[in-house]
């Protein structure tokens, strides 16, 4: 059983390592700088949404509407370019993502409903709104040169999008592990009632978590629309499973109370690497979704097995006891 615990504790490193090795063997030139930079840029799209979802899952909530908010924000940023300019349109679109997150948070906190069901409903609403605005047709932006500038690679590795993702994930790590509000998120996810009795504003933390997740999904959608010079109601339709898989691969529990920013970074890189490898091998998109789903199922089963073993032994699992970063503690 100790081997099972160790495998769960270091699963991010193990899965990422195996993914890179298998991809390098199957895809010629996979480890070249150009391929890695492409993979990192693609992973950043998943990663920006995953940052917000990490905070939500740690607090015991979930948001299934991220992909729809991603598409809606991108459409808003493109449509408004001709009216108010590119930068103002981008800001308004990000704020639209913030508003969507605030709606989710207000409904979950105010109505005391399950976030899984609520965000499933808002996902359908936001996606339908995106189709209504565009008449189910893609819309084009006004400046293709900006798209080329945003896609430019710096230091042979980073694009603006991937650099922003790395900066934000590092900031999230320090916030979760070095600040009282960050630690309070873990308390809310572990035991909401006890956290509330301790004076922690659980409802405010949950609400702000949804606002944060909506803002990051909006930011990701705006960057995608600027890079592609296009907004489309079908953008992000396959992101939800990939984002959840990336966060869970990183060690964040679906039940709340445990997770880490660095784990999410590893999970995002794993899913991104796997996606790029499958695309190079011309694997159909629906098969990629199957792979992501199977990974998610296996990891949930592994986590459940470790937790059950720890309880059977009458102690907390070693995964929880000995990994301060996973719990939001100091390294």
Short mmCIF file of C-alpha atoms in Angstrom, two decimals:
data_model
loop_
_atom_site.label_atom_id
_atom_site.label_comp_id
_atom_site.label_asym_id
_atom_site.label_seq_id
_atom_site.Cartn_x
_atom_site.Cartn_y
_atom_site.Cartn_z
CA UNK A 1 0.00 0.00 0.00
CA UNK A 2 2.93 2.31 0.60
CA UNK A 3 3.74 2.04 -3.10
CA UNK A 4 0.19 3.15 -3.88
CA UNK A 5 0.55 6.15 -1.58
CA UNK A 6 3.88 7.12 -3.15
CA UNK A 7 2.42 6.79 -6.63
CA UNK A 8 -0.44 9.10 -5.65
CA UNK A 9 1.85 11.62 -3.98
CA UNK A 10 4.18 11.94 -6.95
CA UNK A 11 1.64 11.23 -9.66
CA UNK A 12 2.16 14.58 -11.38
CA UNK A 13 5.87 13.96 -11.85
CA UNK A 14 5.31 10.32 -12.86
CA UNK A 15 2.53 11.03 -15.37
CA UNK A 16 4.28 14.06 -16.87
CA UNK A 17 7.54 12.11 -17.20
CA UNK A 18 5.85 9.14 -18.83
CA UNK A 19 3.94 11.44 -21.19
CA UNK A 20 7.10 13.22 -22.32
CA UNK A 21 9.02 9.97 -22.78
CA UNK A 22 6.22 8.28 -24.74
CA UNK A 23 5.65 11.40 -26.85
CA UNK A 24 9.35 11.73 -27.64
CA UNK A 25 9.47 8.10 -28.77
CA UNK A 26 6.34 8.32 -30.92
CA UNK A 27 6.65 11.84 -32.35
CA UNK A 28 9.88 12.77 -34.19
CA UNK A 29 11.27 16.10 -33.04
CA UNK A 30 8.83 16.32 -30.14
CA UNK A 31 11.44 17.67 -27.73
CA UNK A 32 12.53 20.47 -30.08
CA UNK A 33 12.20 24.04 -28.83
CA UNK A 34 9.54 24.92 -31.39
CA UNK A 35 7.32 21.97 -30.44
CA UNK A 36 7.73 22.58 -26.72
CA UNK A 37 6.90 26.27 -27.11
CA UNK A 38 3.80 25.34 -29.13
CA UNK A 39 2.78 22.86 -26.46
CA UNK A 40 3.29 25.39 -23.68
CA UNK A 41 1.23 28.00 -25.52
CA UNK A 42 -1.59 25.53 -26.09
CA UNK A 43 -1.40 24.42 -22.47
CA UNK A 44 -1.67 28.04 -21.33
CA UNK A 45 -5.25 28.18 -22.66
CA UNK A 46 -6.18 25.26 -20.43
CA UNK A 47 -3.97 26.60 -17.67
CA UNK A 48 -5.57 30.02 -17.31
CA UNK A 49 -8.99 28.44 -16.76
CA UNK A 50 -7.40 25.77 -14.52
CA UNK A 51 -6.00 28.46 -12.21
CA UNK A 52 -9.51 29.63 -11.36
CA UNK A 53 -10.84 26.09 -11.10
CA UNK A 54 -8.04 25.14 -8.69
CA UNK A 55 -9.20 27.76 -6.19
CA UNK A 56 -12.82 26.66 -6.60
CA UNK A 57 -12.10 22.95 -6.17
CA UNK A 58 -9.98 23.58 -3.08
CA UNK A 59 -12.92 25.49 -1.60
CA UNK A 60 -15.21 22.56 -2.34
CA UNK A 61 -16.95 24.01 -5.41
CA UNK A 62 -16.80 23.41 -9.15
CA UNK A 63 -17.53 25.47 -12.27
CA UNK A 64 -18.56 23.72 -15.47
CA UNK A 65 -19.29 26.95 -17.33
CA UNK A 66 -15.65 27.94 -17.93
CA UNK A 67 -15.64 26.81 -21.56
CA UNK A 68 -18.84 28.73 -22.33
CA UNK A 69 -17.53 31.88 -20.61
CA UNK A 70 -14.32 31.42 -22.61
CA UNK A 71 -16.30 31.52 -25.88
CA UNK A 72 -18.62 34.33 -24.82
CA UNK A 73 -15.77 36.62 -23.69
CA UNK A 74 -13.89 36.00 -26.94
CA UNK A 75 -16.95 36.92 -28.98
CA UNK A 76 -17.53 40.11 -26.98
CA UNK A 77 -13.92 41.20 -27.45
CA UNK A 78 -14.10 40.69 -31.23
CA UNK A 79 -17.53 42.23 -31.81
CA UNK A 80 -16.72 45.40 -29.85
CA UNK A 81 -13.37 46.01 -31.60
CA UNK A 82 -14.95 48.05 -34.40
CA UNK A 83 -16.98 50.09 -31.93
CA UNK A 84 -14.57 51.00 -29.13
CA UNK A 85 -11.15 49.69 -30.16
CA UNK A 86 -9.19 46.54 -29.42
CA UNK A 87 -7.92 47.25 -25.88
CA UNK A 88 -11.22 48.62 -24.49
CA UNK A 89 -13.06 45.72 -26.11
CA UNK A 90 -10.68 43.25 -24.45
CA UNK A 91 -11.22 44.87 -21.05
CA UNK A 92 -15.00 44.81 -21.44
CA UNK A 93 -14.84 41.14 -22.47
CA UNK A 94 -12.77 40.20 -19.42
CA UNK A 95 -15.29 42.05 -17.25
CA UNK A 96 -18.01 40.03 -18.96
CA UNK A 97 -16.22 36.93 -17.68
CA UNK A 98 -16.09 38.51 -14.23
CA UNK A 99 -19.85 39.16 -14.41
CA UNK A 100 -20.52 35.56 -15.43
CA UNK A 101 -18.48 34.36 -12.45
CA UNK A 102 -20.34 36.75 -10.15
CA UNK A 103 -23.66 35.38 -11.40
CA UNK A 104 -22.50 31.82 -10.68
CA UNK A 105 -21.22 32.78 -7.24
CA UNK A 106 -24.30 34.78 -6.27
CA UNK A 107 -26.63 31.93 -7.27
CA UNK A 108 -24.58 29.25 -5.51
CA UNK A 109 -24.18 31.27 -2.31
CA UNK A 110 -27.57 32.97 -2.35
CA UNK A 111 -29.71 29.98 -3.28
CA UNK A 112 -27.51 27.41 -1.50
CA UNK A 113 -27.64 25.12 -4.52
CA UNK A 114 -25.13 22.57 -5.69
CA UNK A 115 -22.48 24.27 -7.83
CA UNK A 116 -22.25 21.27 -10.18
CA UNK A 117 -25.92 21.57 -11.14
CA UNK A 118 -25.96 25.37 -11.13
CA UNK A 119 -22.93 25.82 -13.37
CA UNK A 120 -24.17 23.10 -15.69
CA UNK A 121 -27.28 25.26 -16.19
CA UNK A 122 -25.32 28.50 -16.63
CA UNK A 123 -22.99 26.72 -19.05
CA UNK A 124 -25.97 26.01 -21.29
CA UNK A 125 -27.21 29.60 -20.91
CA UNK A 126 -23.85 31.23 -21.65
CA UNK A 127 -23.23 28.94 -24.62
CA UNK A 128 -26.71 29.66 -26.01
CA UNK A 129 -26.09 33.38 -25.55
CA UNK A 130 -22.86 33.06 -27.56
CA UNK A 131 -24.78 31.35 -30.38
CA UNK A 132 -27.52 33.98 -30.27
CA UNK A 133 -25.10 36.93 -30.46
CA UNK A 134 -23.25 35.50 -33.46
CA UNK A 135 -26.15 33.69 -35.13
CA UNK A 136 -24.01 30.56 -34.68
CA UNK A 137 -21.35 31.95 -37.02
CA UNK A 138 -17.71 32.88 -36.30
CA UNK A 139 -16.89 36.59 -36.25
CA UNK A 140 -13.58 38.15 -37.34
CA UNK A 141 -11.45 40.78 -35.64
CA UNK A 142 -9.96 43.92 -37.13
CA UNK A 143 -6.19 43.51 -36.73
CA UNK A 144 -4.46 40.37 -37.97
CA UNK A 145 -1.06 41.93 -37.21
CA UNK A 146 -1.90 41.94 -33.50
CA UNK A 147 -2.58 38.23 -33.74
CA UNK A 148 0.86 37.65 -35.24
CA UNK A 149 2.48 39.75 -32.50
CA UNK A 150 0.73 37.82 -29.72
CA UNK A 151 1.77 34.50 -31.30
CA UNK A 152 5.44 35.54 -31.44
CA UNK A 153 7.83 33.32 -29.48
CA UNK A 154 10.30 34.92 -27.06
CA UNK A 155 13.47 33.26 -25.68
CA UNK A 156 12.65 30.29 -27.95
CA UNK A 157 10.01 29.13 -25.45
CA UNK A 158 7.43 31.68 -24.32
CA UNK A 159 4.57 33.47 -25.98
CA UNK A 160 2.82 36.30 -24.17
CA UNK A 161 0.01 33.92 -23.25
CA UNK A 162 2.24 31.19 -21.85
CA UNK A 163 4.40 33.70 -19.96
CA UNK A 164 1.27 35.19 -18.39
CA UNK A 165 0.11 31.72 -17.36
CA UNK A 166 3.43 30.93 -15.66
CA UNK A 167 3.43 34.26 -13.80
CA UNK A 168 -0.13 33.78 -12.57
CA UNK A 169 0.44 30.19 -11.44
CA UNK A 170 3.49 31.26 -9.43
CA UNK A 171 1.52 34.10 -7.84
CA UNK A 172 -1.29 31.67 -7.00
CA UNK A 173 1.22 29.34 -5.36
CA UNK A 174 2.50 32.07 -3.07
CA UNK A 175 -1.04 33.25 -2.30
CA UNK A 176 -2.23 29.77 -1.36
CA UNK A 177 0.83 28.86 0.69
CA UNK A 178 1.94 32.15 2.24
CA UNK A 179 -1.20 34.18 2.97
CA UNK A 180 -4.03 33.82 5.47
CA UNK A 181 -6.79 34.23 2.83
CA UNK A 182 -5.14 31.47 0.81
CA UNK A 183 -5.13 29.13 3.81
CA UNK A 184 -8.74 30.02 4.54
CA UNK A 185 -9.68 28.57 1.14
CA UNK A 186 -8.38 25.18 2.31
CA UNK A 187 -10.31 25.51 5.57
CA UNK A 188 -13.56 26.21 3.73
CA UNK A 189 -13.03 23.22 1.44
CA UNK A 190 -12.11 20.88 4.28
CA UNK A 191 -15.03 21.74 6.56
CA UNK A 192 -17.28 24.70 5.64
CA UNK A 193 -19.26 24.57 8.88
CA UNK A 194 -16.15 24.52 11.08
CA UNK A 195 -14.58 27.30 9.01
CA UNK A 196 -17.67 29.44 9.48
CA UNK A 197 -17.67 28.78 13.22
CA UNK A 198 -14.04 29.88 13.29
CA UNK A 199 -14.99 33.28 11.91
CA UNK A 200 -14.02 32.63 8.29
CA UNK A 201 -16.39 34.26 5.80
CA UNK A 202 -17.08 31.05 3.87
CA UNK A 203 -19.77 32.50 1.62
CA UNK A 204 -17.57 35.43 0.61
CA UNK A 205 -14.67 33.11 -0.18
CA UNK A 206 -16.90 30.92 -2.35
CA UNK A 207 -18.39 33.94 -4.13
CA UNK A 208 -14.99 35.50 -4.83
CA UNK A 209 -13.73 32.10 -6.00
CA UNK A 210 -16.41 32.03 -8.70
CA UNK A 211 -15.64 35.64 -9.64
CA UNK A 212 -11.95 34.76 -9.93
CA UNK A 213 -12.70 31.67 -12.05
CA UNK A 214 -14.99 33.66 -14.36
CA UNK A 215 -12.38 36.39 -14.79
CA UNK A 216 -9.66 33.89 -15.70
CA UNK A 217 -11.96 32.11 -18.17
CA UNK A 218 -12.77 35.49 -19.70
CA UNK A 219 -9.09 36.38 -19.92
CA UNK A 220 -8.32 33.06 -21.62
CA UNK A 221 -11.15 33.61 -24.10
CA UNK A 222 -9.99 37.12 -24.94
CA UNK A 223 -6.41 35.98 -25.55
CA UNK A 224 -7.65 33.14 -27.76
CA UNK A 225 -9.78 35.51 -29.83
CA UNK A 226 -6.91 37.97 -30.20
CA UNK A 227 -4.43 35.27 -31.21
CA UNK A 228 -6.81 33.76 -33.77
CA UNK A 229 -8.44 37.09 -34.72
CA UNK A 230 -11.73 35.22 -34.41
CA UNK A 231 -14.57 34.73 -31.99
CA UNK A 232 -16.73 31.63 -32.23
CA UNK A 233 -19.62 30.17 -30.22
CA UNK A 234 -18.02 26.72 -30.43
CA UNK A 235 -14.69 27.80 -28.90
CA UNK A 236 -14.03 26.05 -25.61
CA UNK A 237 -16.64 23.35 -26.13
CA UNK A 238 -14.06 20.67 -25.33
CA UNK A 239 -12.13 22.55 -22.65
CA UNK A 240 -14.12 21.56 -19.57
CA UNK A 241 -12.96 17.94 -19.40
CA UNK A 242 -9.36 18.89 -20.17
CA UNK A 243 -9.31 21.60 -17.48
CA UNK A 244 -10.82 19.34 -14.81
CA UNK A 245 -8.43 16.54 -15.77
CA UNK A 246 -5.44 18.89 -15.55
CA UNK A 247 -6.40 20.11 -12.07
CA UNK A 248 -7.14 16.61 -10.79
CA UNK A 249 -3.88 15.25 -12.27
CA UNK A 250 -2.20 17.98 -10.21
CA UNK A 251 -3.56 16.50 -6.99
CA UNK A 252 -6.52 18.77 -6.28
CA UNK A 253 -9.40 16.81 -4.77
CA UNK A 254 -12.86 17.10 -6.28
CA UNK A 255 -14.25 16.98 -2.73
CA UNK A 256 -12.27 20.07 -1.72
CA UNK A 257 -9.72 20.85 0.98
CA UNK A 258 -6.61 19.81 -0.91
CA UNK A 259 -4.70 21.06 -3.92
CA UNK A 260 -1.80 23.20 -5.04
CA UNK A 261 -0.88 25.66 -7.76
CA UNK A 262 2.34 23.83 -8.61
CA UNK A 263 0.38 20.59 -8.90
CA UNK A 264 -1.98 22.29 -11.33
CA UNK A 265 1.03 23.49 -13.32
CA UNK A 266 2.22 19.90 -13.65
CA UNK A 267 -1.26 18.72 -14.57
CA UNK A 268 -1.66 21.41 -17.22
CA UNK A 269 1.72 20.56 -18.74
CA UNK A 270 0.76 16.88 -18.76
CA UNK A 271 -2.57 17.41 -20.52
CA UNK A 272 -0.98 19.93 -22.90
CA UNK A 273 1.87 17.57 -23.78
CA UNK A 274 -0.52 14.68 -24.30
CA UNK A 275 -2.79 16.79 -26.50
CA UNK A 276 0.05 18.01 -28.71
CA UNK A 277 1.41 14.47 -29.10
CA UNK A 278 -1.99 13.12 -30.12
CA UNK A 279 -2.52 15.98 -32.58
CA UNK A 280 0.87 15.27 -34.17
CA UNK A 281 -0.28 11.66 -34.56
CA UNK A 282 -3.58 12.86 -36.09
CA UNK A 283 -5.64 11.35 -33.29
CA UNK A 284 -9.28 12.53 -33.63
CA UNK A 285 -10.55 15.06 -31.11
CA UNK A 286 -13.18 12.67 -29.73
CA UNK A 287 -10.47 10.11 -28.96
CA UNK A 288 -8.50 12.82 -27.13
CA UNK A 289 -11.59 13.44 -25.00
CA UNK A 290 -11.80 9.71 -24.23
CA UNK A 291 -8.16 9.70 -23.10
CA UNK A 292 -8.72 12.72 -20.84
CA UNK A 293 -11.81 11.08 -19.38
CA UNK A 294 -10.00 7.82 -18.68
CA UNK A 295 -7.16 9.67 -16.97
CA UNK A 296 -9.68 11.48 -14.79
CA UNK A 297 -11.42 8.23 -13.81
CA UNK A 298 -8.14 6.48 -12.97
CA UNK A 299 -6.91 9.36 -10.83
CA UNK A 300 -10.17 9.61 -8.90
CA UNK A 301 -9.99 5.86 -8.26
CA UNK A 302 -6.37 6.18 -7.11
CA UNK A 303 -7.21 9.03 -4.77
CA UNK A 304 -10.15 7.10 -3.36
CA UNK A 305 -8.01 4.00 -2.80
CA UNK A 306 -5.35 5.98 -0.93
CA UNK A 307 -7.96 7.76 1.21
CA UNK A 308 -9.73 4.50 2.05
CA UNK A 309 -6.43 2.82 2.97
CA UNK A 310 -5.49 5.70 5.25
CA UNK A 311 -8.84 5.54 7.05
CA UNK A 312 -8.62 1.76 7.41
CA UNK A 313 -5.27 2.16 9.13
CA UNK A 314 -6.79 4.69 11.52
CA UNK A 315 -4.55 7.53 10.38
CA UNK A 316 -4.62 10.32 7.87
CA UNK A 317 -3.14 9.25 4.52
CA UNK A 318 0.53 9.97 4.10
CA UNK A 319 -0.39 11.96 1.02
CA UNK A 320 -2.18 14.47 3.25
CA UNK A 321 0.06 14.24 6.29
CA UNK A 322 3.46 14.64 4.71
CA UNK A 323 2.89 17.03 1.83
CA UNK A 324 2.59 20.61 3.12
CA UNK A 325 2.48 22.17 -0.35
CA UNK A 326 -0.47 19.97 -1.29
CA UNK A 327 -2.29 21.23 1.78
CA UNK A 328 -1.35 24.82 1.23
CA UNK A 329 1.22 24.81 3.99
CA UNK A 330 4.76 26.03 3.85
CA UNK A 331 7.33 23.95 2.07
#
